[in-house]
CSV table of C-alpha atoms in Angstrom, one decimal:
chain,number,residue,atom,x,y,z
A,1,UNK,CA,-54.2,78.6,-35.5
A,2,UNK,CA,-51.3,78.8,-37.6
A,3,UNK,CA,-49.6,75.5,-38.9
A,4,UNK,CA,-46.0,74.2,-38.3
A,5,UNK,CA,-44.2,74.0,-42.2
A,6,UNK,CA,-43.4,70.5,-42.1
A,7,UNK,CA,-40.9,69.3,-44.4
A,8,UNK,CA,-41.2,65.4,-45.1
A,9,UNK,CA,-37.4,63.6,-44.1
A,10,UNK,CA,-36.3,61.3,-47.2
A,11,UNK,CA,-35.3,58.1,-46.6
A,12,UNK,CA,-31.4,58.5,-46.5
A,13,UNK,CA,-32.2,61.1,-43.8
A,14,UNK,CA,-33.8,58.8,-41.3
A,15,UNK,CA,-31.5,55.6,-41.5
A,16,UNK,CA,-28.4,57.8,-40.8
A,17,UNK,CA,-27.4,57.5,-37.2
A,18,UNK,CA,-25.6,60.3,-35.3
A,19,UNK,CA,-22.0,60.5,-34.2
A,20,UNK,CA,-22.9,59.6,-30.5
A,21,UNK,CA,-24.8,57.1,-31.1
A,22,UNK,CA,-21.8,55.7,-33.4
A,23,UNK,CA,-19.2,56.3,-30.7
A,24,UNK,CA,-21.3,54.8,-28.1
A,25,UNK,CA,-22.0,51.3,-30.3
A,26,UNK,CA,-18.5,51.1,-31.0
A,27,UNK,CA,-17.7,51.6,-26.8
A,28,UNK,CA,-20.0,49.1,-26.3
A,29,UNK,CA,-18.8,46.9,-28.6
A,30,UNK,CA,-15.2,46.7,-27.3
A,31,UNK,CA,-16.4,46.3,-23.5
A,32,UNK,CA,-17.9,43.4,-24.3
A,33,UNK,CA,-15.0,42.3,-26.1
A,34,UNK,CA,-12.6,42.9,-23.3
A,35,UNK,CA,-15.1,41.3,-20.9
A,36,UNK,CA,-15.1,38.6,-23.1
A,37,UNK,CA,-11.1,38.7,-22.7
A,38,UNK,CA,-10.7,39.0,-19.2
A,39,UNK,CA,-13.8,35.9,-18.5
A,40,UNK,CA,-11.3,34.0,-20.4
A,41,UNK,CA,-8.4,34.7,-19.0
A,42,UNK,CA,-9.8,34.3,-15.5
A,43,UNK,CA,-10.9,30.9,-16.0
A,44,UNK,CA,-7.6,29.6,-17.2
A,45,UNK,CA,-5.3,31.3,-14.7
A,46,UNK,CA,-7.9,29.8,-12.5
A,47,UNK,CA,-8.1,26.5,-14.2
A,48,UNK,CA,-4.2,26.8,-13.6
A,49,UNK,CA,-3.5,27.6,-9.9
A,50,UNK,CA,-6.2,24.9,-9.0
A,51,UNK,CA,-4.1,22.3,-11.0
A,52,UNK,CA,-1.2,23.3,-9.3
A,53,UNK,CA,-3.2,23.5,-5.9
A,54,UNK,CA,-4.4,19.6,-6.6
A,55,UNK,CA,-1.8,17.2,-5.0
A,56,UNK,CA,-0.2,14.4,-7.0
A,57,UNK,CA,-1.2,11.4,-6.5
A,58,UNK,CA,0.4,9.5,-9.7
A,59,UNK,CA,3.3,6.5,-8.7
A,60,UNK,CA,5.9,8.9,-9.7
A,61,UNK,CA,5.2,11.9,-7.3
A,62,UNK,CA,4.6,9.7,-4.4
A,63,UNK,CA,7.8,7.4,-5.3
A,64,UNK,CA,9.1,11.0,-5.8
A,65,UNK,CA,7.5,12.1,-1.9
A,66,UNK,CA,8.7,8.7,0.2
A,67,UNK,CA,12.4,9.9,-1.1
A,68,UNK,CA,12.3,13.2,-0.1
A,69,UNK,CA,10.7,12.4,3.3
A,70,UNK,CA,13.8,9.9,4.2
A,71,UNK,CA,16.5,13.1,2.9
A,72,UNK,CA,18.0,15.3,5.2
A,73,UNK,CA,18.5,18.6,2.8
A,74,UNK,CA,20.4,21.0,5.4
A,75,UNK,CA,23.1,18.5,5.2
A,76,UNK,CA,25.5,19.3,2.9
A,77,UNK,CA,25.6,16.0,0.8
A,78,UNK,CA,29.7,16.5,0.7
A,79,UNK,CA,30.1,16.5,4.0
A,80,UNK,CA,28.1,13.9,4.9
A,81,UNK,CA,26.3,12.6,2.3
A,82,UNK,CA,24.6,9.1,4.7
A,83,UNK,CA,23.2,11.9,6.5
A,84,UNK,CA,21.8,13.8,3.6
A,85,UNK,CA,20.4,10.5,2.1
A,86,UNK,CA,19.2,9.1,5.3
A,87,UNK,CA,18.9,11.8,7.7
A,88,UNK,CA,15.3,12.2,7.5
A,89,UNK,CA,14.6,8.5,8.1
A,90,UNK,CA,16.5,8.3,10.9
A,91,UNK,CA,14.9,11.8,12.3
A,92,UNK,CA,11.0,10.4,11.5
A,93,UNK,CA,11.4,6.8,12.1
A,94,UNK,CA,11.3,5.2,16.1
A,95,UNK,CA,13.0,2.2,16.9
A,96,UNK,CA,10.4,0.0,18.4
A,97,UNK,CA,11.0,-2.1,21.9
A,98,UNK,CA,12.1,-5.7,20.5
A,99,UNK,CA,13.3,-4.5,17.2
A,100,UNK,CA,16.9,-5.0,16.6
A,101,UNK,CA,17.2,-3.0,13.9
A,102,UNK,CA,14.3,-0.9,11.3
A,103,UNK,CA,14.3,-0.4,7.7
A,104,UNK,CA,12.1,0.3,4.5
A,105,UNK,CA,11.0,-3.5,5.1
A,106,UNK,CA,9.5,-3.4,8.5
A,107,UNK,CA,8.5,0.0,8.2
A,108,UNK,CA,6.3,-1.5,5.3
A,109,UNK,CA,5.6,-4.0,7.2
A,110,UNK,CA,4.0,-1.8,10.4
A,111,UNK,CA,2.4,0.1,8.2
A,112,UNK,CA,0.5,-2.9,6.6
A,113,UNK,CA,-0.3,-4.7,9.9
A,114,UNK,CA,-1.6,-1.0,11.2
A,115,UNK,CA,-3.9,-0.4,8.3
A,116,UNK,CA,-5.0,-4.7,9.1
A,117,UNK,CA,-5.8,-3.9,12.3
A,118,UNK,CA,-8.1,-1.2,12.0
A,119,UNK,CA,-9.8,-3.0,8.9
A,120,UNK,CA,-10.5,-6.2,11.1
A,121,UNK,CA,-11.8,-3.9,14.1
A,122,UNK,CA,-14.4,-2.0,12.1
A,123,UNK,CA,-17.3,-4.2,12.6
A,124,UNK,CA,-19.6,-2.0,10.4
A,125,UNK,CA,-17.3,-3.4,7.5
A,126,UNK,CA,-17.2,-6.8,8.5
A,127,UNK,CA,-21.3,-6.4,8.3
A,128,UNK,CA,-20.4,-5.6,4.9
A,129,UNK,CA,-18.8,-8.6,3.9
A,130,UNK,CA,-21.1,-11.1,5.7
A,131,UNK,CA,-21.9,-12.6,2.2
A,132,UNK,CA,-17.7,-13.2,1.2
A,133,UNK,CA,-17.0,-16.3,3.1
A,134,UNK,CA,-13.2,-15.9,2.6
A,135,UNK,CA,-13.4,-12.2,4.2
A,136,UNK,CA,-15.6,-12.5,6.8
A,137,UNK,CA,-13.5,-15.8,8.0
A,138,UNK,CA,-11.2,-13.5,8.6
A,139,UNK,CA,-12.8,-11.1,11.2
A,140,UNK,CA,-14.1,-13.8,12.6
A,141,UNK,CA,-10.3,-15.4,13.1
A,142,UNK,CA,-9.1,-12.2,14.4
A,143,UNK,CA,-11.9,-11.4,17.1
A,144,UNK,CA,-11.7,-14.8,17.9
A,145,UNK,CA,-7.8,-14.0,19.3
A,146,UNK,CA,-8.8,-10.9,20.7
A,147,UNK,CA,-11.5,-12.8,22.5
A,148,UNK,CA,-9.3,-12.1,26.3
A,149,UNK,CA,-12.5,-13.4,28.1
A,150,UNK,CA,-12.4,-16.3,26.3
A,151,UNK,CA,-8.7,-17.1,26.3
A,152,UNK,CA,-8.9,-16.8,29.9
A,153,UNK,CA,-11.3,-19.0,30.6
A,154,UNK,CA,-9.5,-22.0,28.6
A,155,UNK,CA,-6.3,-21.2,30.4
A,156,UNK,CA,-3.9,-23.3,29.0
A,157,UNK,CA,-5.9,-26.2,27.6
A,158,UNK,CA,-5.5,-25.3,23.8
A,159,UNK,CA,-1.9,-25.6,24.6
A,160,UNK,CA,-2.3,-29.4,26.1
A,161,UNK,CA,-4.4,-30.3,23.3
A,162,UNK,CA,-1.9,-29.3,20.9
A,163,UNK,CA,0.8,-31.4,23.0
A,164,UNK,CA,-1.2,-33.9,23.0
A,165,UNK,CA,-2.1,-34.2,19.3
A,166,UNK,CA,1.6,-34.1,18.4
A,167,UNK,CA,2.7,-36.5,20.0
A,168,UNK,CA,1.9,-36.4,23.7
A,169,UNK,CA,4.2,-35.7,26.7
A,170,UNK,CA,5.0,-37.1,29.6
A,171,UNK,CA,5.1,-34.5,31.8
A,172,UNK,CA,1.2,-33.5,30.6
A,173,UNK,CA,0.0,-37.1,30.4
A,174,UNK,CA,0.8,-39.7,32.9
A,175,UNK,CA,-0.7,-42.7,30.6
A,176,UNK,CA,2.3,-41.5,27.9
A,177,UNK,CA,4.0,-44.1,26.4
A,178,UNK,CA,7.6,-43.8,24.8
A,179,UNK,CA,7.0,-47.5,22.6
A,180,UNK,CA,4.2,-45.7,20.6
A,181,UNK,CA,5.7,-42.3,19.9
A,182,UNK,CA,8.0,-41.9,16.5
A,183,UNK,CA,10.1,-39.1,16.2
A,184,UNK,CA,9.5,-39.2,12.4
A,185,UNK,CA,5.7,-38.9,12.2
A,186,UNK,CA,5.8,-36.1,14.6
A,187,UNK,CA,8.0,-34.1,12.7
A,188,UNK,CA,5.8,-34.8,9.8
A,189,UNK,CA,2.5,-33.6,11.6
A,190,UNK,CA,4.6,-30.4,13.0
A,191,UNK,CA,5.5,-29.8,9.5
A,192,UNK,CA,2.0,-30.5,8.3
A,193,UNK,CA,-0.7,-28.6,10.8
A,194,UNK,CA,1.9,-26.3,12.3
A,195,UNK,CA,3.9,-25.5,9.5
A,196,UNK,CA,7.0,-25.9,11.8
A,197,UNK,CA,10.5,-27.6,10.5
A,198,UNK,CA,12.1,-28.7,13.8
A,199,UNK,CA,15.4,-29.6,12.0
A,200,UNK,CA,14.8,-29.9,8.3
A,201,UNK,CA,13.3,-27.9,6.3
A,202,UNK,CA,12.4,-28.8,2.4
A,203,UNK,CA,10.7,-27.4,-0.7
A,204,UNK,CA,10.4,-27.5,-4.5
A,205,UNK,CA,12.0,-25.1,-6.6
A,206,UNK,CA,12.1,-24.4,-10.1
A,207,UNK,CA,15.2,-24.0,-12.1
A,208,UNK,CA,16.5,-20.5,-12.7
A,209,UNK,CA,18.7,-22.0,-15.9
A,210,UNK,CA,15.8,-24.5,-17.4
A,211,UNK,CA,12.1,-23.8,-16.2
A,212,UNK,CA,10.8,-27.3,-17.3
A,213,UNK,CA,13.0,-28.8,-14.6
A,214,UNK,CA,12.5,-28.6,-10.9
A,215,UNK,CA,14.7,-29.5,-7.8
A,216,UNK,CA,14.3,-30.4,-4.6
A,217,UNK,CA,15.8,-27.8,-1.6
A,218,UNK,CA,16.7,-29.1,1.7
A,219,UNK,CA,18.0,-26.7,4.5
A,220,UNK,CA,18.5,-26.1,8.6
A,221,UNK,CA,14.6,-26.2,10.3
A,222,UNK,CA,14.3,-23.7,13.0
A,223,UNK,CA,17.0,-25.3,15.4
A,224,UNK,CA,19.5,-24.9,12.8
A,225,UNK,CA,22.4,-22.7,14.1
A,226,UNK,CA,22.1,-19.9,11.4
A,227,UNK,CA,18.9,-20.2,9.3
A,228,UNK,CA,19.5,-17.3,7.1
A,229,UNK,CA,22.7,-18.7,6.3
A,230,UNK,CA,21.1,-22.4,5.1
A,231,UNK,CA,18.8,-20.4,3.1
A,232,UNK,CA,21.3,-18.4,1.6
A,233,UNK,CA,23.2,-21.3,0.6
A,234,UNK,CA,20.2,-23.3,0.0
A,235,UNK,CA,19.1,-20.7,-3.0
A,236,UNK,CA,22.9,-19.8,-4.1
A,237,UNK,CA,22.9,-23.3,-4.9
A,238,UNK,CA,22.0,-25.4,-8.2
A,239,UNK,CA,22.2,-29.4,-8.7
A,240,UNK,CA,25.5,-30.2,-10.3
A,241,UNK,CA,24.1,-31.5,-13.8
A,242,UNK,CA,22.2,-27.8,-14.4
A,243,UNK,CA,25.4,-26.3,-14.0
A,244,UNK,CA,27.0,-28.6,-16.0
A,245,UNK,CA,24.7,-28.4,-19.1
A,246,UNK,CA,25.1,-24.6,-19.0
């Protein structure tokens, strides 16, 4: 059998790779760069849009929300620039039976007593707070007015009792007797347990000018003609000798 000349490859000879294989590292080599590239890329344009996507929920952009709500942008602010500002307000907002009027305030205000309400109905979350005295007096108060049964069934009694603590009547009680009843203690128990100025109404206040000092304020009690005029004119008001030392 005749034998193959064989010719032993030197060292240089076997280490040296071919042009393919050369081309095809250096193709594989920049796929993986540009997959590398586009991974990248990807993740921060997607990283992006879902920051844009996430609402704002910072003081600013909800500050920035509540005053675009109340505007009314297809009016041309020079035309009618209270509509612009206030159009949207008016178009979202009702005017609730026995409300003379509706603003920021009371809308606040609704919105508070709304989100009360539902918080003092949930009885799973007055379980919760068995254990806070303070809290859970307060479910308790306010299923305690809800309690129809239970109002009915008293009828008006509460309301005698109450007439009769403070002072009595005549009409409710026919043992009354007008030699025992003072005009000045009831006023004071009103004031006291019902938190009711018939016709005065006091408090303490602290000096806008000196802060060490405090004054006395005395203004109309609910059968004053104009109540929000007394109080007006109770806090536009200083003792003479403050205004004299400044």
């Amino acid at each position: 059998m005749a034998r193959v000349p064989f010719r032993r490859l030197e060292e240089t000879e076997i280490r040296k790779p071919s042009k393919v294989r050369l081309v095809f590292l250096i193709f594989l080599l920049l796929l993986i760069i540009l997959s590398g590239i586009f991974i990248l890329l990807y993740f921060k344009v997607f990283k992006v849009n879902k920051e844009k996507a996430k609402p704002c929920s910072s003081p600013a952009c909800i500050s920035a929300a509540d005053i675009l709500n109340k505007l009314d942008e297809s009016t041309n602010p020079c035309d009618d620039f209270y509509q612009y500002s206030c159009g949207g307000f008016l178009n979202k907002t009702h005017l609730h039976d026995g409300k003379p009027y509706l603003d920021s305030f009371s809308v606040a205000e609704d919105f508070v007593q709304n989100a009360l309400k539902e918080i003092l109905q949930n009885d799973n979350l007055m379980s919760d707070y068995s254990e806070d005295s303070a809290v859970y007096k307060a479910f308790t108060f306010y299923k305690s007015c809800m309690n129809e049964n239970y109002i009915k069934n008293d009828g008006v009694q509460p309301i005698l009792d109450a007439i009769e603590k403070h002072g009595s009547w005549n009409i409710t009680n026919k043992d009354w007797n007008g030699d025992s009843w003072k005009l000045e203690k009831i006023l004071a128990r009103a004031l006291v347990d019902l938190n009711t100025p018939a016709f005065l109404s006091w408090g303490i206040s602290r000096s806008l000018f000196d802060t060490t000092k405090k004054f006395v304020t005395i203004g109309g009690g609910i059968s004053a003609y104009d109540r929000g005029l007394d109080r007006k004119r109770s806090h536009s008001r200083f003792p003479q000798d403050y205004l004299e030392d400044k």
